[in-house]
Every structure is written in C-alpha cells, then in structure tokens.
CSV table of C-alpha atoms and ligand atoms in Angstrom, one decimal:
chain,number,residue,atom,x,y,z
M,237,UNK,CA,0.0,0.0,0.0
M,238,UNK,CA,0.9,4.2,-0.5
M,239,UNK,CA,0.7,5.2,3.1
M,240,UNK,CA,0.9,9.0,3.6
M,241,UNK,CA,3.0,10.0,6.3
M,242,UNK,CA,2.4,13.3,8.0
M,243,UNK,CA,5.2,14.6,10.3
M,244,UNK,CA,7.7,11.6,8.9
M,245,UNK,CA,10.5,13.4,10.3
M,246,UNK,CA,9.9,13.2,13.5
M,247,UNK,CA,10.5,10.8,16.4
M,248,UNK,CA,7.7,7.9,15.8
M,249,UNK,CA,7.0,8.9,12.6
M,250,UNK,CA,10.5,8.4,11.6
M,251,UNK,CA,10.3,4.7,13.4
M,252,UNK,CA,7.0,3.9,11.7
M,253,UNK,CA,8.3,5.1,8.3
M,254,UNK,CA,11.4,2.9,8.7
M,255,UNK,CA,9.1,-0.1,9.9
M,256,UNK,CA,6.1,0.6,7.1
M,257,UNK,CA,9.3,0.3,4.4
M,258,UNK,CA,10.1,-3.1,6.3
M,259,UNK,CA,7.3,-4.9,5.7
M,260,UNK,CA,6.7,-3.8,1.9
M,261,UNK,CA,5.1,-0.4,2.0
M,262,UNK,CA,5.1,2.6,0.1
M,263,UNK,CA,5.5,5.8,2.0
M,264,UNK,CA,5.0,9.5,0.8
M,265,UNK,CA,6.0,12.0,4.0
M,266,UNK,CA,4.5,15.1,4.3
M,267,UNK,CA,7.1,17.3,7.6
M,268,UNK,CA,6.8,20.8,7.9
M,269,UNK,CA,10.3,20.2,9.8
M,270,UNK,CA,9.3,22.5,12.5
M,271,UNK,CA,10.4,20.0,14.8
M,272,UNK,CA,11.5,17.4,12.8
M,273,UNK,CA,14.7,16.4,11.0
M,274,UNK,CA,15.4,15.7,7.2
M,275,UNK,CA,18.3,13.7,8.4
M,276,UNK,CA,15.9,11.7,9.9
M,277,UNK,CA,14.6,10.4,6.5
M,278,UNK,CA,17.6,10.0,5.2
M,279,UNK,CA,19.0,7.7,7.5
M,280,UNK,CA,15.4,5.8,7.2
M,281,UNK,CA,16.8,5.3,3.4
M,282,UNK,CA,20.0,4.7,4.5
M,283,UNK,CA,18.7,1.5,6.6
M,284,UNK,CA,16.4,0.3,4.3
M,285,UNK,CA,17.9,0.8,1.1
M,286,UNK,CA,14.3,2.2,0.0
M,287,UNK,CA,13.6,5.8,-1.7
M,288,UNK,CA,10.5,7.5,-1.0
M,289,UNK,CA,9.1,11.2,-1.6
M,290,UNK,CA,9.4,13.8,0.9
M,291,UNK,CA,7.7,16.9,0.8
M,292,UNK,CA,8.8,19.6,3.0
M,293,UNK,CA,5.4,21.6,3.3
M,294,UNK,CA,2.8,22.3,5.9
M,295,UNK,CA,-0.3,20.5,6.5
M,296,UNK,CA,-1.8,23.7,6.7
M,297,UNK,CA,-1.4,24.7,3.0
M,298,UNK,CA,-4.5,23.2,1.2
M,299,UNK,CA,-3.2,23.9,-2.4
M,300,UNK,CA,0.2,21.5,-1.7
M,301,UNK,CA,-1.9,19.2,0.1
M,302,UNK,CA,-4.0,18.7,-3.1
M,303,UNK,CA,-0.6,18.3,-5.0
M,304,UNK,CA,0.2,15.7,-2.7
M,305,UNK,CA,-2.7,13.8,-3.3
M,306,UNK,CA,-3.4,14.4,-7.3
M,307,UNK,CA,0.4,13.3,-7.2
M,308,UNK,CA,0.5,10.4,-5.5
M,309,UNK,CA,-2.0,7.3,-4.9
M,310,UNK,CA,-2.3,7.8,-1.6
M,311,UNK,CA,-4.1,4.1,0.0
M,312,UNK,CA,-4.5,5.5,3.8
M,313,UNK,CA,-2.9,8.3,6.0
M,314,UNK,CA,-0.7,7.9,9.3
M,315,UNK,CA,-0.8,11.1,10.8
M,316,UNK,CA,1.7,12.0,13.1
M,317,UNK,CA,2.3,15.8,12.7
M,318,UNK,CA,1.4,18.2,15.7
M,319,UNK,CA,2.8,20.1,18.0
M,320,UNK,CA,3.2,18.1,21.8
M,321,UNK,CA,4.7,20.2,24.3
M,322,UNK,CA,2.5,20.4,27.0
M,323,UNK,CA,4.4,23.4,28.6
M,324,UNK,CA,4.6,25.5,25.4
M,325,UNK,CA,0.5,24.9,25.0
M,326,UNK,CA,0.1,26.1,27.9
M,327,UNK,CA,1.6,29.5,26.6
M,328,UNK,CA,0.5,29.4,23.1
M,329,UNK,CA,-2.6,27.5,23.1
M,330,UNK,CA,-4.1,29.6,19.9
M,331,UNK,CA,-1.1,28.1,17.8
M,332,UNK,CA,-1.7,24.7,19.1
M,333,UNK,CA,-5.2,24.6,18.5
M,334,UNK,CA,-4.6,26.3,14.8
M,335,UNK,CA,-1.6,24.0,14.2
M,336,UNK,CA,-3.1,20.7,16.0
M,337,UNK,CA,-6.9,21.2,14.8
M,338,UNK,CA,-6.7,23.1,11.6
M,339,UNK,CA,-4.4,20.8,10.1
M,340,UNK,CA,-6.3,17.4,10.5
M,341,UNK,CA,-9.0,19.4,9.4
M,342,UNK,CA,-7.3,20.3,6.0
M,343,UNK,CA,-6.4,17.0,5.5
M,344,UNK,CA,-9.7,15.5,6.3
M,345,UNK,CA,-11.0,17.5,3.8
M,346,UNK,CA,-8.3,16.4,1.5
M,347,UNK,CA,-8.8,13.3,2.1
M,348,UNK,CA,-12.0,13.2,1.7
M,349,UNK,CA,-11.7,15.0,-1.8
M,350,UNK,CA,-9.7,12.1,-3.1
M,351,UNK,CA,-11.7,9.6,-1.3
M,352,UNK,CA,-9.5,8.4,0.6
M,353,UNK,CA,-11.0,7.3,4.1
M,354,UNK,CA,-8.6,5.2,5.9
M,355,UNK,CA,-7.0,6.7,8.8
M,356,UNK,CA,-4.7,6.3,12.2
M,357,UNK,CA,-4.3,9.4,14.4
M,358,UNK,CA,-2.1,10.0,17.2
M,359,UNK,CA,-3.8,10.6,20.0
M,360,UNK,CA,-2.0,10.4,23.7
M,361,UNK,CA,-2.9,9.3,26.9
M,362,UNK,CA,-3.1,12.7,27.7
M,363,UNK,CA,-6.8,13.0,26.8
M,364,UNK,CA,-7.8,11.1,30.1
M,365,UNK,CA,-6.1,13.6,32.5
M,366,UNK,CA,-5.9,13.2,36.2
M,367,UNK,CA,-7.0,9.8,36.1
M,368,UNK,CA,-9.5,8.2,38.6
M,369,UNK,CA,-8.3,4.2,38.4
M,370,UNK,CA,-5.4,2.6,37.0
M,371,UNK,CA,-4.6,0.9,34.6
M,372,UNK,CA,-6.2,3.1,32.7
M,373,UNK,CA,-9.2,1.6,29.8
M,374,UNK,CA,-10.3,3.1,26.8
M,375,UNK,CA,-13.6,4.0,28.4
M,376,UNK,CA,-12.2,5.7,31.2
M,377,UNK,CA,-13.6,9.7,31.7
M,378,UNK,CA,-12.1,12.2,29.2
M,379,UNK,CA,-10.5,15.2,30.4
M,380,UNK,CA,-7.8,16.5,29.7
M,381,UNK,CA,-5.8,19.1,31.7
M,382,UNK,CA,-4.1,21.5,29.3
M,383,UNK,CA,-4.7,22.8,26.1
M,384,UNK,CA,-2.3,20.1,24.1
M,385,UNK,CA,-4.5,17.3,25.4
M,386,UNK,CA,-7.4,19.3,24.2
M,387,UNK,CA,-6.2,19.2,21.1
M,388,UNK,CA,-6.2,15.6,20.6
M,389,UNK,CA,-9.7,15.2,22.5
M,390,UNK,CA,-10.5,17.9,19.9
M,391,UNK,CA,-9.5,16.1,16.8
M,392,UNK,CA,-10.8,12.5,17.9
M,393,UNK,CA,-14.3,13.9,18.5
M,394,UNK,CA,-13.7,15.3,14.7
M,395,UNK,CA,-12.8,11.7,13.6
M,396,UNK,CA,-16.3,10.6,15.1
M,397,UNK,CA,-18.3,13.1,13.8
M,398,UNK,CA,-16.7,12.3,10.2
M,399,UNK,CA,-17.6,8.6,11.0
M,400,UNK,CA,-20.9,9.5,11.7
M,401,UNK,CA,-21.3,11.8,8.4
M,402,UNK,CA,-20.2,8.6,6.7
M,403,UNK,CA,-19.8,4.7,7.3
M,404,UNK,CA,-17.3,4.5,4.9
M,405,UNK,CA,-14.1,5.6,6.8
M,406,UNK,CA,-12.0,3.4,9.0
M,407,UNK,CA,-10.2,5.2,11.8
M,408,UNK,CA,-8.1,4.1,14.5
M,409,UNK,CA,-7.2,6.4,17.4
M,410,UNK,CA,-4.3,5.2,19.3
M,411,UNK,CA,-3.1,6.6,22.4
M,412,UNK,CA,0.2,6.3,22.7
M,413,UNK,CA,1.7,6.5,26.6
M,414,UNK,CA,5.0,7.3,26.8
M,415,UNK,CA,7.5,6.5,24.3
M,416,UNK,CA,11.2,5.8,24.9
M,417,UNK,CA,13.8,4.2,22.9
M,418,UNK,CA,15.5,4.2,20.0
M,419,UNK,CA,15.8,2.0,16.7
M,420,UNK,CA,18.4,-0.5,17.5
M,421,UNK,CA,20.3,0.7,15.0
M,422,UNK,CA,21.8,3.9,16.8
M,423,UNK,CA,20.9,5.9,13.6
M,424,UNK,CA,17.1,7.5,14.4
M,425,UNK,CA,16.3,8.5,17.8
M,426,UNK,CA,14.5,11.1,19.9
M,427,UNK,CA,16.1,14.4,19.1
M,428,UNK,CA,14.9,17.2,21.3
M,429,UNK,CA,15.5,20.9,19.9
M,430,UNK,CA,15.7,22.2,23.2
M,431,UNK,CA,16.9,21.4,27.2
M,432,UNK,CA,14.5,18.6,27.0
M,433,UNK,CA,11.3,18.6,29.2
M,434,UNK,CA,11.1,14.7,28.8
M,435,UNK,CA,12.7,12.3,31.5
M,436,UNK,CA,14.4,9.6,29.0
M,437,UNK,CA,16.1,12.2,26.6
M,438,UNK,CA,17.2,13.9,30.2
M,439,UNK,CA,18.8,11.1,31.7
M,440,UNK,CA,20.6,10.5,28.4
M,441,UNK,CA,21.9,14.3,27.9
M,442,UNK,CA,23.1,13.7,31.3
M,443,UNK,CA,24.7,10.4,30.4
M,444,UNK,CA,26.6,11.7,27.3
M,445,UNK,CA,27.7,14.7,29.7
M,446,UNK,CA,25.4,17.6,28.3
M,447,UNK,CA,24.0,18.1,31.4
M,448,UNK,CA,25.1,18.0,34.8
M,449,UNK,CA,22.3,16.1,36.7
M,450,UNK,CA,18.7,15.2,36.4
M,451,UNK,CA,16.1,16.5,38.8
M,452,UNK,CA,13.8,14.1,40.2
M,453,UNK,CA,10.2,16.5,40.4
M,454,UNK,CA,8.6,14.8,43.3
M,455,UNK,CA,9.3,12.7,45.8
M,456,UNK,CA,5.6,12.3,47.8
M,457,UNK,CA,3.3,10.9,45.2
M,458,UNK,CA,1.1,8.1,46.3
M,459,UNK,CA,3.5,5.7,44.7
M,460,UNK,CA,5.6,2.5,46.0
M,461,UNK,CA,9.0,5.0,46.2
M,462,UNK,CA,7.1,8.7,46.5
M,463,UNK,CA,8.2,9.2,42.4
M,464,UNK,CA,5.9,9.6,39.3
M,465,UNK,CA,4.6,6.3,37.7
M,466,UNK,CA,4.7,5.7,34.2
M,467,UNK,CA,4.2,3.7,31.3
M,468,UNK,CA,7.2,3.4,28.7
M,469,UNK,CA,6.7,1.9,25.8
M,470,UNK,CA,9.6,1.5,23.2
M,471,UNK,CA,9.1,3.5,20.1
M,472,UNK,CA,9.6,0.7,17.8
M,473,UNK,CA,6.9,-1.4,19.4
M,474,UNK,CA,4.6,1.9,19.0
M,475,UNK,CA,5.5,1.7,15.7
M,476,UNK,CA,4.9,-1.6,15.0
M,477,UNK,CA,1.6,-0.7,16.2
M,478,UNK,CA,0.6,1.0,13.7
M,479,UNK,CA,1.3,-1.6,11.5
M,480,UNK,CA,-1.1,-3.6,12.9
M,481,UNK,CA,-3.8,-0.7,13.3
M,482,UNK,CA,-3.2,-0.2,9.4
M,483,UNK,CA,-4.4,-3.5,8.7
M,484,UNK,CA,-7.2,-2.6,11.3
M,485,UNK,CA,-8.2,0.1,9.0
M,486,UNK,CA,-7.9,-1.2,5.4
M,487,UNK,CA,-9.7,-4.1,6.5
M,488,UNK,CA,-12.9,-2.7,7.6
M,489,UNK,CA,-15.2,0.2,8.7
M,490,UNK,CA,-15.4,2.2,12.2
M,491,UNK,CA,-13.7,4.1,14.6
M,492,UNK,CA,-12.0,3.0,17.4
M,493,UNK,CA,-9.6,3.9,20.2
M,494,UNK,CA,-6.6,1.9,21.1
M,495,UNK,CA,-4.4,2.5,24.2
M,496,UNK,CA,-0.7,1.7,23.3
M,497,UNK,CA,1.7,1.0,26.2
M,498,UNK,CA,3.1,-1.8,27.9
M,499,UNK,CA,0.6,-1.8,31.0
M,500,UNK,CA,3.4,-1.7,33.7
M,501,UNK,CA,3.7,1.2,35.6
M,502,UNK,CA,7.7,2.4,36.4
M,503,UNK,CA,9.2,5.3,38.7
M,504,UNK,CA,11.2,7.7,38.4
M,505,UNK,CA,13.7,6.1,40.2
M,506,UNK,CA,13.2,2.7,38.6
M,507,UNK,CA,14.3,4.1,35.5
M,508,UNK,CA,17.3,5.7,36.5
M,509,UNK,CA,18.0,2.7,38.3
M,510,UNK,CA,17.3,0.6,35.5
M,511,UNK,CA,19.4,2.8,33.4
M,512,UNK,CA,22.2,3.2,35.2
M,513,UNK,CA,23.0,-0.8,35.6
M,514,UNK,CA,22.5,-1.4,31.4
M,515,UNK,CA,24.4,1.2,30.4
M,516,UNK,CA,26.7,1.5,32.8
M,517,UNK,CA,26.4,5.5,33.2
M,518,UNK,CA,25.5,7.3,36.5
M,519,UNK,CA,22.8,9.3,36.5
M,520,UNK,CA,23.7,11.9,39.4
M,521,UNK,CA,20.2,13.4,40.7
M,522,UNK,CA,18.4,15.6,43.0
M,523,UNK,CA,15.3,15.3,44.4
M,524,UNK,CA,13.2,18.3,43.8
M,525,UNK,CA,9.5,19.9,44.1
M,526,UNK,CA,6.9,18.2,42.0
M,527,UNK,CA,6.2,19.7,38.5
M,528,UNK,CA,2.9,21.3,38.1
M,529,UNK,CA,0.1,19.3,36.0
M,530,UNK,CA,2.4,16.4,37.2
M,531,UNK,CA,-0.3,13.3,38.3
M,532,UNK,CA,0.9,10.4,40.6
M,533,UNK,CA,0.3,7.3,38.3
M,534,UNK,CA,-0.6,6.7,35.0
M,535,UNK,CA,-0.1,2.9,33.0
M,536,UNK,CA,-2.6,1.6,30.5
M,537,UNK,CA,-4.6,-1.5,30.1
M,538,UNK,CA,-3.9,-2.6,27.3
M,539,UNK,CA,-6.1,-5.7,26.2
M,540,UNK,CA,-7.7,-4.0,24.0
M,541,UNK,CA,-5.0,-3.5,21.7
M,542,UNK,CA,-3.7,-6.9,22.6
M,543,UNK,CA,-7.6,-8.4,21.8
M,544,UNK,CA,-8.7,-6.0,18.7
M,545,UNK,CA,-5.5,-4.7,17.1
M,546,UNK,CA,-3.4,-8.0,18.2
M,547,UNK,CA,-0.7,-6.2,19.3
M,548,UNK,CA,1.8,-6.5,22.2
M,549,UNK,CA,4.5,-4.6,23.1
M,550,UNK,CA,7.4,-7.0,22.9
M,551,UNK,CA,10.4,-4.8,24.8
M,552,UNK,CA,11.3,-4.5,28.3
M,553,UNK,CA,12.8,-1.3,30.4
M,554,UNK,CA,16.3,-2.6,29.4
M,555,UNK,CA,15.3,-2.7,25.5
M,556,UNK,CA,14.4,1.0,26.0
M,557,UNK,CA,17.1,2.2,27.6
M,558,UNK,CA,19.9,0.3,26.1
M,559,UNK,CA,18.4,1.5,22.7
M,560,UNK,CA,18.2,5.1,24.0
M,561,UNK,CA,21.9,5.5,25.4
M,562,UNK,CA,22.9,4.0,22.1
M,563,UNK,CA,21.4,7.0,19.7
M,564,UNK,CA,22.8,9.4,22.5
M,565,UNK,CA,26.3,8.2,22.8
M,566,UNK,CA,26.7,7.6,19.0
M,567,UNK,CA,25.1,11.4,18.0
M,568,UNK,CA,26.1,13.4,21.0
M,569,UNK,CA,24.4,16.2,19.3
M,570,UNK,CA,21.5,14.1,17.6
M,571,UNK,CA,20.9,14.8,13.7
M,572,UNK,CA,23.0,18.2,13.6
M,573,UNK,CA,26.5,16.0,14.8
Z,792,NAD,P1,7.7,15.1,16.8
Z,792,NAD,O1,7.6,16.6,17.1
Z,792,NAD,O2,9.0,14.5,16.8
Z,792,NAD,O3,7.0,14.8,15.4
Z,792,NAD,C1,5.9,15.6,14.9
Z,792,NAD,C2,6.3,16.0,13.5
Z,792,NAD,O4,5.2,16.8,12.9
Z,792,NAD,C3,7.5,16.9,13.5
Z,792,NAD,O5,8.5,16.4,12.6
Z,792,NAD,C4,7.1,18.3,13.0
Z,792,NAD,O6,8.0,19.0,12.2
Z,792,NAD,C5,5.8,17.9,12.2
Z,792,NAD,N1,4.8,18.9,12.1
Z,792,NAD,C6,4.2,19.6,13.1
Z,792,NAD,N2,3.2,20.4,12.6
Z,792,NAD,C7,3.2,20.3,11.3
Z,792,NAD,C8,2.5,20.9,10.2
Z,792,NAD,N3,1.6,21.8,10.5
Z,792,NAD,N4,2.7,20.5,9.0
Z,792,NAD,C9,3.7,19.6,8.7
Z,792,NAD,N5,4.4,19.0,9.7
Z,792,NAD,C10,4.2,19.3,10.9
Z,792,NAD,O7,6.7,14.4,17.8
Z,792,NAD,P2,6.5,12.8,18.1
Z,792,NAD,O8,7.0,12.6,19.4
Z,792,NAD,O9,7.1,12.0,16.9
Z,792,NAD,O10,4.9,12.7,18.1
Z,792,NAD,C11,4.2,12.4,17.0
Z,792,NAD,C12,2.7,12.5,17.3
Z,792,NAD,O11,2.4,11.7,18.4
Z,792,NAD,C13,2.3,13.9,17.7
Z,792,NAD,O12,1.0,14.2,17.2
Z,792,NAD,C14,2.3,13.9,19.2
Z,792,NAD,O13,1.4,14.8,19.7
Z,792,NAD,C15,1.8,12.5,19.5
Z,792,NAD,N6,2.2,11.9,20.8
Z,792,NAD,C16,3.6,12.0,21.1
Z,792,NAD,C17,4.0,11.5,22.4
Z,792,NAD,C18,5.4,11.5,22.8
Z,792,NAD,O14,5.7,11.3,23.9
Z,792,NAD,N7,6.4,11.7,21.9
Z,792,NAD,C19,3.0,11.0,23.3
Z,792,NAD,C20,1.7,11.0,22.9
Z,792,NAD,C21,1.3,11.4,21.6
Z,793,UD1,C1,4.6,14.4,29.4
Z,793,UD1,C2,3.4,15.2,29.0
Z,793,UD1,C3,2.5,14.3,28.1
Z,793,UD1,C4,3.3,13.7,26.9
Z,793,UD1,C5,4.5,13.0,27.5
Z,793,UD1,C6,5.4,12.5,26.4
Z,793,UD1,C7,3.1,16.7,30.9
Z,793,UD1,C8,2.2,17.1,32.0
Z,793,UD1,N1,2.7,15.6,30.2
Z,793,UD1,O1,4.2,13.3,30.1
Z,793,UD1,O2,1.4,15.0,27.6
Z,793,UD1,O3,2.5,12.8,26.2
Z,793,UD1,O4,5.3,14.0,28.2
Z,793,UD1,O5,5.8,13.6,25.5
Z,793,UD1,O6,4.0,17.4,30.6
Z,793,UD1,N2,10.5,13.9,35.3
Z,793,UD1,C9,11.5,14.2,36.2
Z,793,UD1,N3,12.5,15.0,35.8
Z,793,UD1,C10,12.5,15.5,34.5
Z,793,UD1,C11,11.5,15.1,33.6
Z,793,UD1,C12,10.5,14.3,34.1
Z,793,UD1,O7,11.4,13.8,37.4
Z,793,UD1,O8,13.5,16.2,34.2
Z,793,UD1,C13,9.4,13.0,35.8
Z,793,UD1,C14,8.0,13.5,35.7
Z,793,UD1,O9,7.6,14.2,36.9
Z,793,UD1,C15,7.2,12.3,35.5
Z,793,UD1,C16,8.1,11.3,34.7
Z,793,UD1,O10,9.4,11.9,35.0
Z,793,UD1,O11,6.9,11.7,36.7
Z,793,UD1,C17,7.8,11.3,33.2
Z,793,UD1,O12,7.9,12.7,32.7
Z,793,UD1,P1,7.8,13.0,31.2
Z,793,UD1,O13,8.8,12.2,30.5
Z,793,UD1,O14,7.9,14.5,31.1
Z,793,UD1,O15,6.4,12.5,30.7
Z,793,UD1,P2,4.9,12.8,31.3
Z,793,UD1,O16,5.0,13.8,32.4
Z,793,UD1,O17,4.3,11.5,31.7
C-alpha cells in the first residue's frame, strides 16, 4: 500500500516510516520540519535501502496538500504531525489549536476530496487527564488538563463526527503513553531541539555529559518510592503498532480507540536505576518539588490492543534504555552531529 505519512520526520514517525518500508510499504511524507529532522529520512533510506518522496510543506497549505494527493495514490494516512509540548500549550494555546486542529481538518478535507477514508491518528494518553483508576481503559472519563491534550480530545471527536457523516471511513485512534527508545540501529532516535522537558532524553543528555544532573520532580506521590509512575513503551513497538492498526483500518469500517503502552507502571527512580546498571552511566540526581500538572500514576490497560489490534509490546525497560543510550552516545548532538 501508498501510506501518507504526516510529520515523517519526527520521532515515531521516523520509526514507523522505517518499519512501514520493512514490511513492503510505500511511503509519501509530508514534515513541515518545525520540529522534525530531514536527516531523519535519510538515515530511514540509508537502513532500508528504499527511496520514498518527501515533501517539506505544511499540512496547513490546502493547495500543496491537493498536490500531494493528485500526485500520489495515496491508499491510507498515518498522521503523526502536531505540536506536543504540553508546557509550550500552555503558553501558546491559539497556535496549538490552529496547528493541532486546523491541520487534521485540511487533510480530512483532502482526504476526503480524493476519497481516501482510511486513517490512524495519534492521539495520547493525555486526553484522560488526572485519572481516577489505573490501569487506565479506553472507556475511562475524558479530560484532559491543558490545552495540548485538548487538542487531541478535539481532533478525535472530529474523527467521530466524520464517521458519523459517513460509514465509509476506517479510523483508528491510538493513544500512545509514553514513548522511549531508539531503533536498534543507533541511527534514528528522539532528538529534542531544546533542554528537553522529557525524563528519557534527560537522563541520556546527562549520560553523554550535556548536562550535569537530572532533577527528580517529586518525591511524595502516592507511589511505592514517592516518584511519578509511568508507562514506557519502546518507540519501535509503537511503531509496529501501527502496522497492525493499518491493517485494522484497510480491513474494515469504524472508529475506534486503542491505548498503546506496555501496562506496567515504572518510577522515576526505577528508570534511572534501570538505566544506570545497562548502560553502565551514572545518572547523578536531585530530588526536587513536583512539577505542576504532574499526576501520581498513569499505566494503560492494554487488552484492547492486545484483543482488537493484536498487538503486544514485545520490549522490556532494558530494550528501552539500552536503545536510547545508544542514539545518545553515537550522536552526542543528535541529527546536527
Ligand atoms: P515530533 O515533534 O518528533 O514529530 C511531529 C512532526 O510533525 C515533526 O517532525 C514536525 O516537524 C511535524 N509537524 C508539526 N506540525 C506540522 C504541520 N503543520 N505540517 C507539517 N508537519 C508538521 O513528535 P513525536 O514525538 O514524533 O509525536 C508524533 C505525534 O504523536 C504527535 O502528534 C504527538 O502529539 C503524538 N504523541 C507523542 C507522544 C510523545 O511522547 N512523543 C506521546 C503521545 C502522543
Ligand atoms: C509528558 C506530557 C505528556 C506527553 C509526554 C510525552 C506533561 C504534564 N505531560 O508526560 O502529555 O504525552 O510527556 O511527551 O508534561 N520527570 C522528572 N524530571 C525530569 C522530567 C520528568 O522527574 O526532568 C518525571 C515527571 O515528573 C514524570 C516522569 O518523569 O513523573 C515522566 O515525565 P515526562 O517524560 O515528562 O512524561 P509525562 O509527564 O508523563
């Protein structure tokens, strides 16, 4: 299949390009590069000895997304590209929602134009908020906190709507926890623009020797060691789950929402723990005041996607941060090095 690829060039997109080239596809990526890297793709054809288009343009240009799509026989649309800082939504929440909102719209409408109705979005586990239980299910209330998990409420609510309007699409929403890792390669790999607000791309700039010591935000949450609880997932099993939500899609009809993680919960401390005896590096650290919009615990449950989408993630805590200290130690500086 011709799988359009919007924001390619960044961290899981670039690992879902490189897997969707794997396993036979076509790709056609659509980056603005406002956060993501052209290096990127061309280490992606680098490993996989495949070519594939690239166009450098802005999902928010109607006219070049029309291009895209008269040029190209696009079979179904992975759509990646948004803006995800939390922090920086918080402060400019009018370009989130134009950037976030106003862009899936375009291409919905472009989509829809060329008749094209097969879709996965990435949504986050952001849309559920402070959550009330753990794990958390797809059913569970809702509400998100800031304006960047608005956003993806936002957009999935679209998605129905368009569902609604017409039986004919097939959507998956998949709410992705939180990715870590690298490809085992060392050649793609998270590659933050700025002091990273992230805990795994911290611990590595602070491995490599970018950055004197992590600080730990929290040390009283209602969890077994007082730190913040959370689900890693490796970012090559994420992408492999799309794979398996693209034959979800092309398969049949609906909409549905998948939670992607691993369903184990880790602290703070267990990851620098965990990452200090596979890599070998010490993480120094302080203990510091929690960091607001911070929650205690959240981890998925994720038989859903293990039932519907039949899809497991496959790597441990080691996987991920073995992976991750080797794209840090072999591109100290990321793509620019
Ligand atoms: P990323 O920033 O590395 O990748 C997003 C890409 O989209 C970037 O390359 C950027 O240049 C591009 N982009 C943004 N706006 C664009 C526009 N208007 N036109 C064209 N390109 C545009 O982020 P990521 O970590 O790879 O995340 C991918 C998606 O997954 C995002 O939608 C994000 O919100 C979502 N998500 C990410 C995480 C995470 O922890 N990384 C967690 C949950 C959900
Ligand atoms: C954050 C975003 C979330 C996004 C996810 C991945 C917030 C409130 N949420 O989630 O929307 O999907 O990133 O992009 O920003 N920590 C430290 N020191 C650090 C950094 C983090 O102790 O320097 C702790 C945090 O308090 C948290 C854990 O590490 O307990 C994970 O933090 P982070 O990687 O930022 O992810 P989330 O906060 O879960």
């Amino acid at each position: 299949m011709n799988i359009l690829v919007t924001g390619g060039a960044g961290y899981i997109g670039s690992h879902t390009c490189l897997e969707l080239l794997n396993v036979g596809h076509e790709i056609v990526v659509i980056d603005n590069l406002s956060n993501g890297n052209f290096e990127a793709l061309k280490r992606i054809s680098e490993l996989t000895k495949k070519d594939f288009r690239f166009y450098q343009e802005d999902l928010l240009d109607k006219t070049t997304l029309e291009k895209i799509f008269s040029e190209n026989n696009i079979d179904a649309v992975i759509h990646f590209a948004g803006l995800k800082s939390v922090d920086e939504s918080i402060k400019i929440p009018l370009h989130y929602y134009h950037n976030n909102i106003t862009g899936t719209l375009v291409l919905c409408q472009t989509m829809k134009k060329y008749d094209v109705k097969k879709m996965i979005f990435s949504s986050s586990a952001n849309v559920y908020g402070v959550p009330k239980n753990v794990p958390i299910t797809e059913d569970s209330p809702l509400a998100p906190i800031n304006p960047y998990g608005r956003t993806k409420l936002i957009i999935e609510e679209i998605l129905r709507d368009l569902y609604v309007s017409d039986n004919s699409w097939g959507i998956v929403l998949l709410r992705y926890f939180n990715p870590i890792g690298a490809h085992e390669s060392g050649r793609i790999g998270e590659d933050p623009s700025d002091i990273p607000n992230n805990l795994m791309p911290y611990i590595t700039q602070v491995a490599v020797g970018k950055r004197d010591k992590l600080k730990v935000f929290g040390k009283d949450y209602n969890t077994h060691d007082g730190t913040g609880v959370r689900d890693y997932i490796h970012v090559v099993d994420l992408a492999k789950g799309h794979l398996k939500a693209l034959e979800m899609v092309t398969s049949t009809t609906g909409i549905d929402a998948f939670n992607l993680g691993t369903g184990i919960g880790y602290s703070v401390l267990d990851l620098i723990k965990n990452y200090e005896n596979t890599t070998s590096q010490k993480i120094p650290y302080t203990l510091t005041h929690r960091r607001p919009g911070d929650i205690d615990k959240c981890y998925a449950d994720v038989n859903k996607a293990n039932k519907k989408l039949g899809w497991k993630a496959t790597k441990n805590l080691e996987d991920m941060c073995k992976d991750s200290w080797r794209w840090q130690k072999n591109n100290p500086n990321g793509y620019e090095g």
